[in-house]
XYZ file of C-alpha atoms in Angstrom:
559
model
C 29.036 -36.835 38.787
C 27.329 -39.963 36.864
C 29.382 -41.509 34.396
C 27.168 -41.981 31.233
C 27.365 -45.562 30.199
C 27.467 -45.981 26.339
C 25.630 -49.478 26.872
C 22.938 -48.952 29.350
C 19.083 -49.375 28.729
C 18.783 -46.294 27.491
C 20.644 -46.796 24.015
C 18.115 -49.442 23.324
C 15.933 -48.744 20.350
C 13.173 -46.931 21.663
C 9.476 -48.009 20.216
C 7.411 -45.148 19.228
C 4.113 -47.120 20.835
C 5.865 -47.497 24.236
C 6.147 -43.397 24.883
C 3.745 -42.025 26.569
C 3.369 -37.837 25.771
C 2.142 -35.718 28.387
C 1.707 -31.731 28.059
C 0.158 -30.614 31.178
C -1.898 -27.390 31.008
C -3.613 -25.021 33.185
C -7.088 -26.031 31.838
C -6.464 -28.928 29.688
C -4.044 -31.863 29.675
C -3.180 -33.541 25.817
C -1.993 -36.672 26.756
C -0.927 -39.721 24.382
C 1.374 -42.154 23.065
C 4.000 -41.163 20.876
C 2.963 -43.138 17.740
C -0.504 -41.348 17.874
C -1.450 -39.341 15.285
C -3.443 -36.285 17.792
C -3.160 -36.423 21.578
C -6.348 -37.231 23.690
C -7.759 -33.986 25.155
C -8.704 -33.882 28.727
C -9.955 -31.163 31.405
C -7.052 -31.261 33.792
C -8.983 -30.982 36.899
C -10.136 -33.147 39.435
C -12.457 -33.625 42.329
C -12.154 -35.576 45.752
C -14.627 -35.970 48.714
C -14.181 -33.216 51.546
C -12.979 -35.243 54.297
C -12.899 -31.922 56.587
C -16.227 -31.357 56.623
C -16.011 -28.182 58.963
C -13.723 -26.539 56.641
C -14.811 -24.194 54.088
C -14.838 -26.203 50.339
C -12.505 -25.015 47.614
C -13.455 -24.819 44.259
C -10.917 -23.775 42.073
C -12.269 -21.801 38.652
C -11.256 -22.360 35.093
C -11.511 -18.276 33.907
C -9.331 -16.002 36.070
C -10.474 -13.219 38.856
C -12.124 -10.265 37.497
C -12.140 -6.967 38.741
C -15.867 -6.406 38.747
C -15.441 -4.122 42.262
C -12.337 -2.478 41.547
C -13.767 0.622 40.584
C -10.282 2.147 39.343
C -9.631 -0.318 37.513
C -13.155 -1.092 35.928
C -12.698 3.492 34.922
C -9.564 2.342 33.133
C -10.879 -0.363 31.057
C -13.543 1.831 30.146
C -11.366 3.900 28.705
C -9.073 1.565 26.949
C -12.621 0.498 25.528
C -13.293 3.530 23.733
C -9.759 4.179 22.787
C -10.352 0.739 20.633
C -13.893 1.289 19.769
C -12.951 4.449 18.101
C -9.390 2.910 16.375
C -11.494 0.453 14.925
C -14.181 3.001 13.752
C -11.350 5.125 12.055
C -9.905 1.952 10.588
C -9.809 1.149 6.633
C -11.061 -2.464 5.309
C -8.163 -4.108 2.521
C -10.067 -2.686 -0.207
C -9.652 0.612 1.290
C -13.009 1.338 2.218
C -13.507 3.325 5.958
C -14.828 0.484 8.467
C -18.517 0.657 9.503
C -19.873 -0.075 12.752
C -23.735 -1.390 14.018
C -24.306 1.488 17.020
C -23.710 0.107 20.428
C -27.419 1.143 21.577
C -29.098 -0.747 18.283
C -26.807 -4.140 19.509
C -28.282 -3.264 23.236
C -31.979 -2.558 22.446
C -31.922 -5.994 19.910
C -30.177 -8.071 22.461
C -33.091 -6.709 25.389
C -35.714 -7.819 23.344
C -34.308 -11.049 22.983
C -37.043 -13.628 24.099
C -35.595 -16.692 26.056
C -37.075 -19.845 23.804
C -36.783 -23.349 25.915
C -36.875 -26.551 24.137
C -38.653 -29.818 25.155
C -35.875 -31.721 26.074
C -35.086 -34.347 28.812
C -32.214 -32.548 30.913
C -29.186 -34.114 31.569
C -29.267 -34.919 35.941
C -26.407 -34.281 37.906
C -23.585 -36.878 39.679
C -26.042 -36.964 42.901
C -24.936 -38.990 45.850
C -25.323 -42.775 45.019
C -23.290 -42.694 41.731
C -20.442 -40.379 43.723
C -17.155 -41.812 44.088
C -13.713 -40.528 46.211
C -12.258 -39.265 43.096
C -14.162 -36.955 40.028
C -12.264 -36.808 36.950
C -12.144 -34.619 33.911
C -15.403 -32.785 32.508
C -17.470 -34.930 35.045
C -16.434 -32.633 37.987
C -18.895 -30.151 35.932
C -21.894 -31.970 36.769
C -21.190 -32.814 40.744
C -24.542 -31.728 42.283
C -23.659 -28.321 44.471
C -24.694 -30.453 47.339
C -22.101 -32.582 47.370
C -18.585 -32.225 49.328
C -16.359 -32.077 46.687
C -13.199 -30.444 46.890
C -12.000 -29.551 43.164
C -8.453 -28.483 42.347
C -7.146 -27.332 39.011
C -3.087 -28.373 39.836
C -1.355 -26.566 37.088
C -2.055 -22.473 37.417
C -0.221 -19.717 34.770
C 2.236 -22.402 33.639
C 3.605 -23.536 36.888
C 2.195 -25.939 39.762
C -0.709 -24.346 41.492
C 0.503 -24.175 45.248
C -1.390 -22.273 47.252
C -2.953 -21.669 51.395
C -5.826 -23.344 50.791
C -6.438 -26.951 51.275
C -4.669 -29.520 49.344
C -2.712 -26.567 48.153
C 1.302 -27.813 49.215
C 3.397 -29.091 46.629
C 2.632 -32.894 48.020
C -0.903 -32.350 47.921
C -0.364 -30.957 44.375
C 1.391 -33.589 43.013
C -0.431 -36.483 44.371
C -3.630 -34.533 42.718
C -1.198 -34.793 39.260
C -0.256 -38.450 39.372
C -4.235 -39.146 40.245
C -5.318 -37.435 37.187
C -2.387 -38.667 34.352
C -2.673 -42.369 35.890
C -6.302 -41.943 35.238
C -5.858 -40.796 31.436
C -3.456 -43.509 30.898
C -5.772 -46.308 31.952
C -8.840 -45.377 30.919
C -7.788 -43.275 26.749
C -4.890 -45.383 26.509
C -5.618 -48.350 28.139
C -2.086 -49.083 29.941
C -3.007 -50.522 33.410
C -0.531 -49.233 36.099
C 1.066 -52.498 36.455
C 2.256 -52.059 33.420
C 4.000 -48.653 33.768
C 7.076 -50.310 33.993
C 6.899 -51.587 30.502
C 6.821 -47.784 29.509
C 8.565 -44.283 29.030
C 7.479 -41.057 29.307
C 8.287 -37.464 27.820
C 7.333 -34.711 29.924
C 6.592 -31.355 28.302
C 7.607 -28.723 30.820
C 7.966 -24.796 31.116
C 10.439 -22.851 29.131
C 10.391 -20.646 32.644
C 10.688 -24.024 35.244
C 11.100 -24.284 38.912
C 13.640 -26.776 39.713
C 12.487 -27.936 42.788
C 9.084 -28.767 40.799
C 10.516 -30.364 37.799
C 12.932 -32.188 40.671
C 9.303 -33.733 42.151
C 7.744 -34.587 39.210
C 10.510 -36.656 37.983
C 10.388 -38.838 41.302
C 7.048 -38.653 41.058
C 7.037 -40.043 37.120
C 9.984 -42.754 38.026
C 9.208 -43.452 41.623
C 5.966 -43.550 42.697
C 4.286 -44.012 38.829
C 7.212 -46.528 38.725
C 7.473 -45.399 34.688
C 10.699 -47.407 32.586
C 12.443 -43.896 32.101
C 11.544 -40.303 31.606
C 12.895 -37.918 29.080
C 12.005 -33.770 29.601
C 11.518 -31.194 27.132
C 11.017 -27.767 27.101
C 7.496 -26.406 25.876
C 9.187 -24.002 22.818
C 11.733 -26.529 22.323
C 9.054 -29.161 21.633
C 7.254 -26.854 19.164
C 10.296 -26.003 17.065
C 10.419 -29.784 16.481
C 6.798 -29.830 15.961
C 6.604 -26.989 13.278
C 10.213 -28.371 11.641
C 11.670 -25.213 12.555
C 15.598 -24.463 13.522
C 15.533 -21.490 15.071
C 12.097 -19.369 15.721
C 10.729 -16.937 18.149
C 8.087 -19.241 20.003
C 5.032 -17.329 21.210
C 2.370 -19.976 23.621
C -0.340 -18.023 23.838
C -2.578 -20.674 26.443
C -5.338 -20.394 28.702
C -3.843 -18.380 31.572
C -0.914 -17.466 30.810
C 1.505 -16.900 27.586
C 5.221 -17.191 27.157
C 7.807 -16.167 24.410
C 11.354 -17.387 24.327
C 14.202 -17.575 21.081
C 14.763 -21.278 20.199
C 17.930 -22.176 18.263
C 18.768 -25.463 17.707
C 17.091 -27.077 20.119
C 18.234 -24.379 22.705
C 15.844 -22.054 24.351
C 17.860 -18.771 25.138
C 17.367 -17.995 28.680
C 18.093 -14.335 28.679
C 15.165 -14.134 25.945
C 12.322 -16.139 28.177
C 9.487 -13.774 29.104
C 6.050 -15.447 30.849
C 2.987 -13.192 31.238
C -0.062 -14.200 33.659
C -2.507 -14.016 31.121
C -3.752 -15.590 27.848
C -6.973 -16.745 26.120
C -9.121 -16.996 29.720
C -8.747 -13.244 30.216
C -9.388 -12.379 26.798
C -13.243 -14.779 28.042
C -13.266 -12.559 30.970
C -13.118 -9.291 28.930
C -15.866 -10.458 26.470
C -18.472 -11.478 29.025
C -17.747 -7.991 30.565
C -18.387 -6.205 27.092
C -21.438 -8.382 26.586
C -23.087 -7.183 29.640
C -22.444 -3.717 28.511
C -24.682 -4.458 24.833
C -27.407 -6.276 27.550
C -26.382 -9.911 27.259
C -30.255 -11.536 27.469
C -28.667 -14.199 29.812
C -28.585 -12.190 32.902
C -28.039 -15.400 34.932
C -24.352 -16.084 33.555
C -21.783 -16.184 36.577
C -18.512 -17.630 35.337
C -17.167 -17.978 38.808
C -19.722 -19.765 40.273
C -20.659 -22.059 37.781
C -18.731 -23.879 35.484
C -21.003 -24.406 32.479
C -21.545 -20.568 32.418
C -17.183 -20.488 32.023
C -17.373 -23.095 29.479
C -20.336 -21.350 27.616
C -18.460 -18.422 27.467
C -15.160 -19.507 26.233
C -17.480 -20.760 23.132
C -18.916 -17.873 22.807
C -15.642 -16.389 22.175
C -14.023 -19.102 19.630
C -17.402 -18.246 17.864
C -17.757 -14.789 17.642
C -14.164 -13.383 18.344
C -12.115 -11.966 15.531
C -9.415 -9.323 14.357
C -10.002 -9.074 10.793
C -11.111 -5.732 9.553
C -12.880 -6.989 6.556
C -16.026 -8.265 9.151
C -17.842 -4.963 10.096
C -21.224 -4.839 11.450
C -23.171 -6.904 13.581
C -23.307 -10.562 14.048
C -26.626 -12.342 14.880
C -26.470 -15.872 16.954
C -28.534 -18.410 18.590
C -26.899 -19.100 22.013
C -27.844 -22.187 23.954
C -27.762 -22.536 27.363
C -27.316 -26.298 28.878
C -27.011 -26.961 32.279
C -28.131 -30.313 34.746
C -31.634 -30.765 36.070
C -32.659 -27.434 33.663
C -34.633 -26.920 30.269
C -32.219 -25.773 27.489
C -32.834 -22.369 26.766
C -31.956 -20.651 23.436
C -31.376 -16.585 23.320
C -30.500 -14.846 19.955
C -28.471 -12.373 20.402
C -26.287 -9.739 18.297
C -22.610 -8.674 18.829
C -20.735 -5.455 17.048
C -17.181 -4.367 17.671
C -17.205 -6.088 20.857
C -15.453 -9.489 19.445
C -12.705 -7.598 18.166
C -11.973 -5.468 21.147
C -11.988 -8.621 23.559
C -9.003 -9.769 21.721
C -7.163 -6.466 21.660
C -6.585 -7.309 25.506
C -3.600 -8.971 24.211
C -2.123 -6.051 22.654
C -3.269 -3.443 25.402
C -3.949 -5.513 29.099
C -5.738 -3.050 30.513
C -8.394 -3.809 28.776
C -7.949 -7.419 30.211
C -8.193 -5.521 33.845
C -4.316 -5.783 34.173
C -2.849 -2.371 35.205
C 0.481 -3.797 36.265
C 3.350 -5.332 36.211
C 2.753 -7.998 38.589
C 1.704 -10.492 35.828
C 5.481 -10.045 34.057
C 7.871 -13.198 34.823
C 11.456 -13.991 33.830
C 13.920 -16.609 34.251
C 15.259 -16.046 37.885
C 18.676 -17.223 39.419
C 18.274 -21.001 40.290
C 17.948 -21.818 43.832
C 20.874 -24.074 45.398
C 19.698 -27.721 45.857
C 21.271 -30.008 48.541
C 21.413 -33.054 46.114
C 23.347 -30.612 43.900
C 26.818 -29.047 45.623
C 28.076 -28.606 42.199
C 25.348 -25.879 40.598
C 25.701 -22.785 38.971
C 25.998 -20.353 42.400
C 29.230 -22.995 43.229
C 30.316 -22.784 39.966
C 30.473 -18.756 39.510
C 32.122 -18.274 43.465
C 34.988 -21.299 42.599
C 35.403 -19.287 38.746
C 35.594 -15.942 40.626
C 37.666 -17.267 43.481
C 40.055 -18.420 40.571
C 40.176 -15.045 38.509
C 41.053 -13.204 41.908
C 44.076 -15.247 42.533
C 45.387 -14.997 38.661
C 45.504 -11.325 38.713
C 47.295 -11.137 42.109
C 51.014 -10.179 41.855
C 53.382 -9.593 44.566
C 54.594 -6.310 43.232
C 51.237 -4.672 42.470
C 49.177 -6.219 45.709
C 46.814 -2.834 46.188
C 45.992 -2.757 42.661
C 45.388 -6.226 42.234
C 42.678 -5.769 45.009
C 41.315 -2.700 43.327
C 41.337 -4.747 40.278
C 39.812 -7.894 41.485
C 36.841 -6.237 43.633
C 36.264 -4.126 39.649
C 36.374 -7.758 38.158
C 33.625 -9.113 40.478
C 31.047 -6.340 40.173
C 31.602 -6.667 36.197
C 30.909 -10.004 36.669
C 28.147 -9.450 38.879
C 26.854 -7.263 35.813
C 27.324 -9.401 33.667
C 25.541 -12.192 35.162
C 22.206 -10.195 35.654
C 22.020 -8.664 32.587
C 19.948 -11.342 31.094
C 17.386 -11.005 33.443
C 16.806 -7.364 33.079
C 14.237 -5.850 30.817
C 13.157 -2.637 29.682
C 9.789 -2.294 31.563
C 8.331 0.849 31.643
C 7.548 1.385 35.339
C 4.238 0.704 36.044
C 2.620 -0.555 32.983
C 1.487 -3.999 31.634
C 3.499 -5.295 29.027
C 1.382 -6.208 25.870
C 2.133 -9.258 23.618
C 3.927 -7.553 20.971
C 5.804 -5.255 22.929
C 7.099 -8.276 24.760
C 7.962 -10.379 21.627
C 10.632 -7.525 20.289
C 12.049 -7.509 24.098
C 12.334 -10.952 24.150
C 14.309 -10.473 20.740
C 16.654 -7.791 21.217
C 17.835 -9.618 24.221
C 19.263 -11.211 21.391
C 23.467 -10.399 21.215
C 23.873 -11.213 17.129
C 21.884 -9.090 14.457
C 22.198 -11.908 12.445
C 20.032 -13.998 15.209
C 17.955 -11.324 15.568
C 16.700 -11.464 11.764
C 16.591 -14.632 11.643
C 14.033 -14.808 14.602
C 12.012 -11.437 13.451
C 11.448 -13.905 10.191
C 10.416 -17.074 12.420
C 7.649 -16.258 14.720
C 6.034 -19.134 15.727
C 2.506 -18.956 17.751
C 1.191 -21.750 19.228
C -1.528 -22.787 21.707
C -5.166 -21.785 21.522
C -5.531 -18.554 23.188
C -4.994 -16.351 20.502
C -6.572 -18.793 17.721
C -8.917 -15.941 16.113
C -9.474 -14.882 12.410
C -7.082 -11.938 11.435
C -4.822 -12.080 14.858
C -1.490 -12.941 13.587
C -1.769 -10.308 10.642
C -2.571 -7.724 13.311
C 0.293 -9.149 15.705
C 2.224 -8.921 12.353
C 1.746 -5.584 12.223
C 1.863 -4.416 15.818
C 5.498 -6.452 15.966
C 6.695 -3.942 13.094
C 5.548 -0.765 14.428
C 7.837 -2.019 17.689
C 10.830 -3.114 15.912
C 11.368 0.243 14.082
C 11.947 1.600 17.495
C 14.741 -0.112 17.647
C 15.815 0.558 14.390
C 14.565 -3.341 12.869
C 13.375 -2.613 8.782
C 13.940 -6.447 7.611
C 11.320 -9.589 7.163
C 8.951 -10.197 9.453
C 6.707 -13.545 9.420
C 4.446 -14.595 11.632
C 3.813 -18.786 11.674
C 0.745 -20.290 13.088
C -0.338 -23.270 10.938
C 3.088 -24.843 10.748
C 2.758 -28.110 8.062
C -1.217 -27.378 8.410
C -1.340 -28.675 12.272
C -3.679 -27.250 15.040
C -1.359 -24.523 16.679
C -3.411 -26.169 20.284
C -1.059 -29.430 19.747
C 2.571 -28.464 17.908
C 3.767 -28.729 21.300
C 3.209 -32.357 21.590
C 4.008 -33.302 18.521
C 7.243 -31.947 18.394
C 7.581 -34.358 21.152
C 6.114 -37.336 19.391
C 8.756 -36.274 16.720
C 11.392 -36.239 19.382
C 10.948 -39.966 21.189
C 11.892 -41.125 17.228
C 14.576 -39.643 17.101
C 17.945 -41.844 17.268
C 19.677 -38.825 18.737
C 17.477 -39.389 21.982
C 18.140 -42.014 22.688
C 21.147 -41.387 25.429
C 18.747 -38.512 26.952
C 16.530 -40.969 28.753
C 16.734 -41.209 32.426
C 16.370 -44.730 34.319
C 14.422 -45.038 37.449
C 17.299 -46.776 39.425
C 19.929 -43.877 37.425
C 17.612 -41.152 39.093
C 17.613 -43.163 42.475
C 21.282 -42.817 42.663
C 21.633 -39.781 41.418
C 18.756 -37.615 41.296
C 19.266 -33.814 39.848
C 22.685 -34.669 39.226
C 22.448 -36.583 36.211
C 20.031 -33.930 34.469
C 23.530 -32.243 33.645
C 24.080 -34.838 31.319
C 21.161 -35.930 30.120
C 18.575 -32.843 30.216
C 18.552 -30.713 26.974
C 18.635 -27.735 28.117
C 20.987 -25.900 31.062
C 20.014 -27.182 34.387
């Protein structure tokens, strides 16, 4: 084991404008040195030539797969539609006043007779093939003319590294795709040329839910081959504790495809309490361009799989017209404007009822996101042994259980020692699993509130179990909508008083007036200024010696 040395570079004073922040995402990557005030924001995608020209191109999407010929599946979303059309038709506005709804057929027969108006403008041309390069980065992999080989690969997919069958799908591939893209952002928004990497640390944000072997290959990819000063990791709900000047708090990351709740406690994220689910704010897109079809969306053309300003148009669609508040009844009337390369903007106006309110309700009922089961429902598993690590947690439990056997043994009571011992190691056994079992009913996607009170009572103290109900933090932007953490609110408290829960319950979202989108990574810009953290970084030439090792002593939470 590494002996921590109370005067190595790490205790050095660290300087808030030599930390570079990076919170990778599955869409977007915020990105930014630690004495900035808002991280950059940038599409964390890129594209490279198609050097196999005989094999078949990949072109990863930014909205998930939709079940458009699953005809089961499309019967039970219908269903789940009508279930919330008419809950929301029996519902009472906060004056007490019954809700009242536009007919579905007067939103259709408007939104037909919607005439297409194009505007006079010069369109924008696509990336043809003299300005192409080896390497497309960030929203410019958008406009790449169809005609061009370009291979395009989103690397991070539902909060973990997107490897996959498909070309430049292994974990190498993957990562060299990630240093591409963050050595990019750091030249070009914050102007650090890579020769200069050494002169700089970084903090990588990663999953409360992590694989080790991943978070093992990004730190020799940071320190290594970026040839970075030091690196320091954090966990996602850790970060946004620190970010939102919270102790302890239920952390609910609600992002683009997928969404995650753990129990943070001083700087501790409970691992019997961490709970991912495979879907988030690019589902809820999904289920809205589905319902628009069904009140004859004028734009007939829109195929978010194929075409990327058609995703993009969509997802503002829905930060535009989605909502939960029960105060906003009726129809809404908008201009829509469609903008693509080499075509004439075209503007539709177009209506939209009940529709934006029962997109987001995916989130409290997934079937109506087209998820009918429990495939999308992830917990912290047992770690996997490591070579460079003999000394882990599976060695650590045999040697303590090895130990316990040999205490009890006694030379007068040898058969009942046995008995005992073989009772001691299933209990044990028991014991050791417990925190990764959930109540799941069998079958059935787990909804966002449902999953927040599991995630709680995994909880052992009542006392920590209040203190969480009262500190629900939501971050990211996936569930960013007018009126949806009063109705989360509310949905939490129907579920708690099944299991018997009466006290406070408080939903944060706004914590000291920040965008919930960047908490995360400013709880890690609060972090790198910290004095405390200063004996957490981890040297190049300390992680060449002793790679996963040392992340017992220096990593904040259990490795």
């Amino acid at each position: 084991m590494p002996i921590v040395n109370e005067n190595n570079v790490e205790l050095e004073k660290v300087s808030s404008n030599s930390v570079v922040i990076i919170h990778p995402g599955s869409l977007y990557l915020r990105i930014g040195r630690a004495s900035d005030v808002t991280p950059f924001k940038y599409v964390h995608g890129l594209a490279r030539v198609n050097l196999l020209s005989e094999t078949t191109k990949r072109r990863d999407q930014i909205l998930p797969n939709f079940p458009y010929k699953n005809s089961d599946t499309l019967a039970a979303m219908e269903d789940s539609r009508l279930q919330a059309s008419h809950m929301l038709q029996s519902s009472l506005q906060s004056n007490g006043d019954r809700r009242y709804a536009t007919p579905p057929q007067q939103i259709a027969a408007y939104n037909r007779n919607s005439v297409p108006k194009y505007k006079d403008n010069v369109p924008r041309t696509h990336t043809n093939k003299s300005s192409a390069v080896d390497n497309v980065y960030g929203e410019e992999i958008f406009n790449l003319a169809p005609e061009l080989d370009y291979n395009i690969f989103f690397p991070i997919l539902n909060g973990e590294l997107n490897i996959n069958s498909q070309i430049g799908g292994s974990l190498t591939a993957v990562l060299a795709d990630l240093e591409a893209i963050w050595t990019h952002c750091i030249n070009k928004l914050l102007n650090i040329k890579t020769s200069e990497f050494h002169n700089y640390k970084v903090i990588l944000i990663i999953p409360d839910i992590f694989n080790r072997v991943h978070v093992r290959e990004m730190m020799s990819m940071i320190l290594l081959s970026m040839k970075f000063k030091a690196c320091l990791l954090i966990q996602d709900h850790v970060a946004a504790t620190y970010g939102a000047g919270l102790g302890y708090a239920c952390v609910v990351d609600v992002g683009h495809r997928k969404t995650s709740v753990s129990c943070v406690e001083d700087g501790i994220s409970q691992i019997n309490t961490r709970i991912r689910l495979r879907y988030g704010g690019g589902n809820i897109t999904q289920t809205f361009h589905w319902l628009l079809k069904k009140c004859s969306f004028p734009y007939h053309e829109c195929n978010p799989m194929t075409n990327y300003y058609d995703a993009l148009l969509l997802n503002q669609l829905k930060q535009d017209f989605c909502h939960l508040n029960l105060d906003r009844c009726g129809a809404v009337q908008k201009t829509v404007t469609v903008m693509k390369p080499t075509k004439r903007q075209v503007q539709y106006t177009i209506q939209v009822g009940d529709e934006a309110m029962i997109a987001v309700l995916g989130m409290f009922n997934p079937m109506l996101l087209g998820i009918t089961d429990n495939n999308h429902y992830v917990i912290q598993e047992t770690s996997k042994s490591l070579p460079e690590d003999p000394y882990d947690e599976e060695f650590l439990r045999e040697t303590s259980r090895r130990g316990t056997g040999r205490e009890m043994e006694t030379e007068t009571q040898i058969e009942n020692s046995i008995v005992h011992t073989t009772e001691e190691e299933i209990c044990v056994d028991q014991i050791e699993t417990a925190g990764n079992y959930f109540d799941i009913e069998t079958g059935r996607p787990q909804s966002l509130d449902k999953v927040i009170v599991q995630s709680i009572e995994r909880l052992t103290s009542d006392e920590i179990k209040r203190k969480m109900y009262s500190s629900i933090l939501v971050v990211g932007g996936g569930l960013k909508f007018d009126g949806a953490c009063a109705w989360l609110k509310s949905k939490i408290s129907l579920n708690a008083q099944q299991v018997y829960y009466g006290g406070h319950i408080e939903i944060i979202s706004s914590p000291k007036d920040l965008d919930p989108q960047i908490v995360t990574w400013k709880g890690a810009a609060i972090l790198a200024g910290l004095e405390s953290s200063n004996e957490l970084w981890i040297s190049g030439k300390e992680w060449s010696s002793w790679s996963i090792r040392i992340l017992k002593e220096r990593a904040m939470f259990n490795w």
